[in-house]
Amino acid sequence: MNQKNSFGLDNCFKDLENPIDLFGEWFNEAKKTEINDPNAFALATVGKSGEPSVRMVLLKDYKKKGFIFYTNLNSKKSDDIKFCPTASICFHWKSLLRQIRITGTITKVSDKDADAYYNSRSYGSKIGAWASKQSSILKNKDELIKVIENYKKKYSEKDNVPRPDFWSGWNLNPHEIEFWLNGKDRIHQRLLYSRAGANEWQRYLLNP
Ligand SMILES: Cc1cc2nc3c(=O)[nH]c(=O)nc-3n(C[C@H](O)[C@H](O)[C@H](O)COP(=O)(O)O)c2cc1C
């Protein structure tokens, strides 16, 4: 029989005070079981029109202060975030039958962190970051290929491609994190952590 935690939930929910620690436990399991991209999550934002918009991005770091992803700062998602600096994100790991939902406020990562991550990327990805006016309309693919070739000429030294100032990371500082495990007959298990202070979290069970 599966062991239970102090809430009577499956033992995978542990009994941790900080949800970032629990996130780390689940994420490490997902890295072993997902066939690809265990770090992929859906990012929902709301922009000026009031319409929500959702897309997948990749988690590149996480710590007590938040969940970090990188993108073009002039993209649709970044415009939304500049207008409304909150977001809701969702991980779904099919191999584990688990979901994690996180909501919070978003700030830009430091230039130092963005440079460190950008410099770890491949030459092609760095050039791609320069070439793509992400989310704006492209006449045809050749137009983009030409821009890529031009940037390859401009930055021909492979180890010396600066980070564009329009490309950086966003950090989601969570105020709620909900852990979900699939259950028999749709009696799923849900544990919500809600921020109660800088380093304090309250835990609640939710109806499935
Ligand atoms: C699995 C997966 C991971 C992705 N990761 C990123 C990412 O980390 N950063 C990014 O800018 N776009 C990423 N994309 C592309 C986005 O989903 C999206 O197409 C793009 O960022 C433009 O979104 P926007 O127009 O809403 O700004 C990813 C797509 C998929 C399917």
Coordinates of C-alpha atoms and ligand atoms in Angstrom, one line a residue:
M1 CA 0.0 0.0 0.0
N2 CA 1.2 3.5 -0.8
Q3 CA 2.4 5.5 2.2
K4 CA 0.6 8.8 2.9
N5 CA 1.8 12.2 4.0
S6 CA 0.4 14.1 7.0
F7 CA -2.6 15.3 4.9
G8 CA -3.4 11.7 3.9
L9 CA -2.2 12.4 0.4
D10 CA 0.0 10.1 -1.7
N11 CA 3.6 10.0 -0.4
C12 CA 4.8 11.9 -3.5
F13 CA 3.4 15.1 -1.9
K14 CA 5.9 14.7 0.9
D15 CA 5.6 17.0 3.9
L16 CA 7.7 20.0 2.8
E17 CA 7.2 23.6 4.1
N18 CA 8.4 25.2 0.9
P19 CA 6.8 24.3 -2.4
I20 CA 9.9 25.1 -4.4
D21 CA 11.5 22.1 -2.7
L22 CA 8.5 19.9 -3.6
F23 CA 8.7 21.3 -7.2
G24 CA 12.3 20.2 -7.3
E25 CA 11.4 16.6 -6.1
W26 CA 8.7 16.3 -8.8
F27 CA 10.8 17.9 -11.5
N28 CA 13.7 15.5 -10.8
E29 CA 11.3 12.6 -11.2
A30 CA 9.9 14.0 -14.5
K31 CA 13.5 14.4 -15.9
K32 CA 13.8 10.6 -15.5
T33 CA 10.4 9.7 -16.9
E34 CA 9.3 12.2 -19.6
I35 CA 10.4 11.3 -23.1
N36 CA 11.3 14.9 -23.9
D37 CA 11.2 18.4 -22.5
P38 CA 10.3 17.8 -18.9
N39 CA 11.1 21.5 -18.5
A40 CA 8.4 22.6 -20.9
F41 CA 5.5 24.5 -19.5
A42 CA 2.5 26.4 -20.7
L43 CA 2.7 30.1 -20.0
A44 CA -0.5 32.1 -19.9
T45 CA -0.5 35.9 -20.1
V46 CA -3.0 38.7 -20.6
G47 CA -2.3 41.7 -22.7
K48 CA -3.9 45.0 -23.5
S49 CA -6.9 43.5 -25.3
G50 CA -7.8 41.5 -22.1
E51 CA -7.7 38.3 -24.1
P52 CA -5.6 35.5 -22.5
S53 CA -2.8 34.0 -24.6
V54 CA -1.0 30.7 -23.9
R55 CA 2.1 29.1 -25.3
M56 CA 4.8 26.6 -24.3
V57 CA 8.3 27.8 -23.1
L58 CA 11.2 26.1 -21.4
L59 CA 12.2 26.4 -17.8
K60 CA 15.8 27.3 -17.7
D61 CA 16.3 27.8 -13.9
Y62 CA 14.3 27.8 -10.7
K63 CA 15.1 28.9 -7.3
K64 CA 13.4 30.2 -4.1
K65 CA 12.8 33.5 -6.0
G66 CA 11.1 32.0 -9.0
F67 CA 10.9 30.2 -12.3
I68 CA 12.9 31.5 -15.2
F69 CA 12.5 31.3 -19.0
Y70 CA 14.1 33.2 -21.8
T71 CA 12.6 34.9 -24.8
N72 CA 12.5 37.9 -27.1
L73 CA 11.5 41.0 -25.2
N74 CA 9.5 42.3 -28.1
S75 CA 7.4 39.2 -28.5
K76 CA 3.7 38.9 -27.9
K77 CA 4.3 37.3 -24.5
S78 CA 6.8 39.9 -23.5
D79 CA 4.4 42.7 -24.6
D80 CA 1.7 41.1 -22.5
I81 CA 4.0 40.8 -19.5
K82 CA 5.1 44.5 -19.8
F83 CA 1.5 45.5 -19.8
C84 CA 0.4 43.0 -17.0
P85 CA 3.3 41.6 -15.1
T86 CA 1.6 38.5 -13.8
A87 CA 1.3 35.1 -15.3
S88 CA 0.0 31.6 -14.8
I89 CA 2.1 28.6 -15.8
C90 CA 1.3 24.9 -15.9
F91 CA 3.5 21.8 -16.1
H92 CA 2.0 18.5 -17.2
W93 CA 4.0 15.4 -16.9
K94 CA 2.0 12.6 -18.6
S95 CA 4.5 9.9 -17.5
L96 CA 3.8 10.7 -13.8
L97 CA 0.1 11.7 -14.2
R98 CA 1.0 14.9 -12.4
Q99 CA 0.4 18.6 -13.0
I100 CA 1.8 21.7 -11.3
R101 CA 0.2 25.1 -11.7
I102 CA 1.9 28.3 -10.6
T103 CA 0.8 31.9 -10.5
G104 CA 2.8 34.9 -9.6
T105 CA 4.4 38.2 -10.6
I106 CA 7.0 38.6 -13.3
T107 CA 10.2 40.6 -13.4
K108 CA 13.1 40.6 -15.8
V109 CA 16.2 38.6 -14.8
S110 CA 19.5 40.5 -14.3
D111 CA 21.7 41.2 -17.3
K112 CA 24.4 39.1 -15.6
D113 CA 22.1 36.0 -15.5
A114 CA 20.8 36.6 -19.0
D115 CA 24.4 36.9 -20.3
A116 CA 25.4 33.7 -18.5
Y117 CA 22.5 31.8 -20.0
Y118 CA 22.8 33.3 -23.5
N119 CA 26.5 32.5 -23.6
S120 CA 25.7 28.8 -22.8
R121 CA 23.6 28.6 -26.0
S122 CA 24.8 27.2 -29.3
Y123 CA 26.1 29.6 -32.0
G124 CA 23.0 28.9 -34.1
S125 CA 20.7 29.8 -31.3
K126 CA 22.5 33.0 -30.6
I127 CA 22.2 34.0 -34.2
G128 CA 18.6 33.0 -34.2
A129 CA 17.9 35.3 -31.3
W130 CA 19.4 38.2 -33.3
A131 CA 17.5 37.3 -36.5
S132 CA 14.0 36.6 -35.3
K133 CA 11.6 39.5 -34.7
Q134 CA 9.6 37.0 -32.7
S135 CA 5.8 37.2 -33.2
S136 CA 5.9 39.8 -35.9
I137 CA 4.7 39.0 -39.4
L138 CA 7.2 37.5 -41.8
K139 CA 6.7 38.0 -45.6
N140 CA 8.3 34.7 -46.5
K141 CA 10.9 32.3 -45.1
D142 CA 13.7 33.5 -47.4
E143 CA 13.5 36.9 -45.8
L144 CA 14.4 35.3 -42.4
I145 CA 17.2 33.1 -44.0
K146 CA 18.8 36.2 -45.4
V147 CA 18.7 38.0 -42.1
I148 CA 20.3 34.9 -40.5
E149 CA 23.1 34.9 -43.1
N150 CA 23.7 38.6 -42.5
Y151 CA 24.0 38.1 -38.8
K152 CA 26.4 35.1 -39.4
K153 CA 28.6 37.5 -41.4
K154 CA 28.3 40.2 -38.8
Y155 CA 29.1 37.8 -35.9
S156 CA 31.5 35.4 -37.6
E157 CA 33.5 34.8 -34.5
K158 CA 31.6 31.9 -33.0
D159 CA 32.7 32.6 -29.4
N160 CA 32.0 36.3 -29.6
V161 CA 28.2 36.9 -30.2
P162 CA 26.8 39.5 -27.8
R163 CA 23.4 39.1 -26.3
P164 CA 20.8 41.3 -28.1
D165 CA 19.3 43.9 -25.7
F166 CA 15.9 42.7 -26.9
W167 CA 16.5 39.1 -25.7
S168 CA 16.5 38.2 -22.0
G169 CA 14.8 36.2 -19.3
W170 CA 11.6 36.6 -17.2
N171 CA 11.4 35.4 -13.6
L172 CA 8.0 34.3 -12.3
N173 CA 7.9 34.9 -8.5
P174 CA 5.2 32.5 -7.3
H175 CA 2.4 33.4 -4.9
E176 CA 0.5 30.1 -5.4
I177 CA 1.7 26.7 -6.4
E178 CA -0.7 23.8 -6.8
F179 CA 0.4 20.1 -7.0
W180 CA -2.0 17.7 -8.6
L181 CA -1.9 13.9 -8.9
N182 CA -4.3 11.8 -11.0
G183 CA -6.6 9.7 -8.9
K184 CA -8.9 6.7 -9.5
D185 CA -12.5 7.6 -10.6
R186 CA -11.3 11.2 -11.0
I187 CA -10.8 11.6 -7.2
H188 CA -7.6 13.4 -7.8
Q189 CA -5.3 14.7 -5.1
R190 CA -4.6 18.4 -5.0
L191 CA -2.3 20.3 -2.6
L192 CA -2.2 24.1 -2.8
Y193 CA 0.6 26.2 -1.3
S194 CA -0.3 29.9 -0.9
R195 CA 2.3 32.5 0.1
A196 CA 1.8 33.8 3.6
G197 CA 5.0 35.8 3.9
A198 CA 8.4 36.3 2.3
N199 CA 9.5 32.7 3.3
E200 CA 6.2 31.4 4.6
W201 CA 3.6 29.2 2.9
Q202 CA 0.2 27.9 3.9
R203 CA -0.9 24.5 2.7
Y204 CA -4.5 23.6 1.7
L205 CA -6.1 20.5 0.3
L206 CA -8.5 21.2 -2.6
N207 CA -11.5 19.3 -3.9
P208 CA -10.7 17.4 -7.1
Ligands
LIG1 C1 8.1 22.7 -26.1 C2 8.3 24.1 -26.6 C3 9.2 25.0 -25.9 C4 9.3 26.3 -26.3 N1 10.2 27.1 -25.6 C5 10.3 28.4 -25.8 C6 11.1 29.3 -25.0 O1 11.8 28.8 -24.1 N2 11.2 30.6 -25.4 C7 10.5 31.1 -26.4 O2 10.5 32.3 -26.7 N3 9.6 30.3 -27.2 C8 9.5 29.0 -26.9 N4 8.7 28.2 -27.6 C9 7.9 28.8 -28.7 C10 6.6 29.5 -28.1 O3 5.7 28.5 -27.8 C11 6.0 30.5 -29.0 O4 5.7 30.0 -30.2 C12 6.9 31.8 -29.2 O5 7.7 32.1 -28.0 C13 6.1 33.0 -29.6 O6 5.1 33.2 -28.6 P1 4.4 34.6 -28.4 O7 4.1 35.1 -29.8 O8 3.2 34.4 -27.6 O9 5.4 35.6 -27.7 C14 8.6 26.8 -27.3 C15 7.6 26.0 -28.0 C16 7.5 24.7 -27.6 C17 6.5 23.8 -28.3

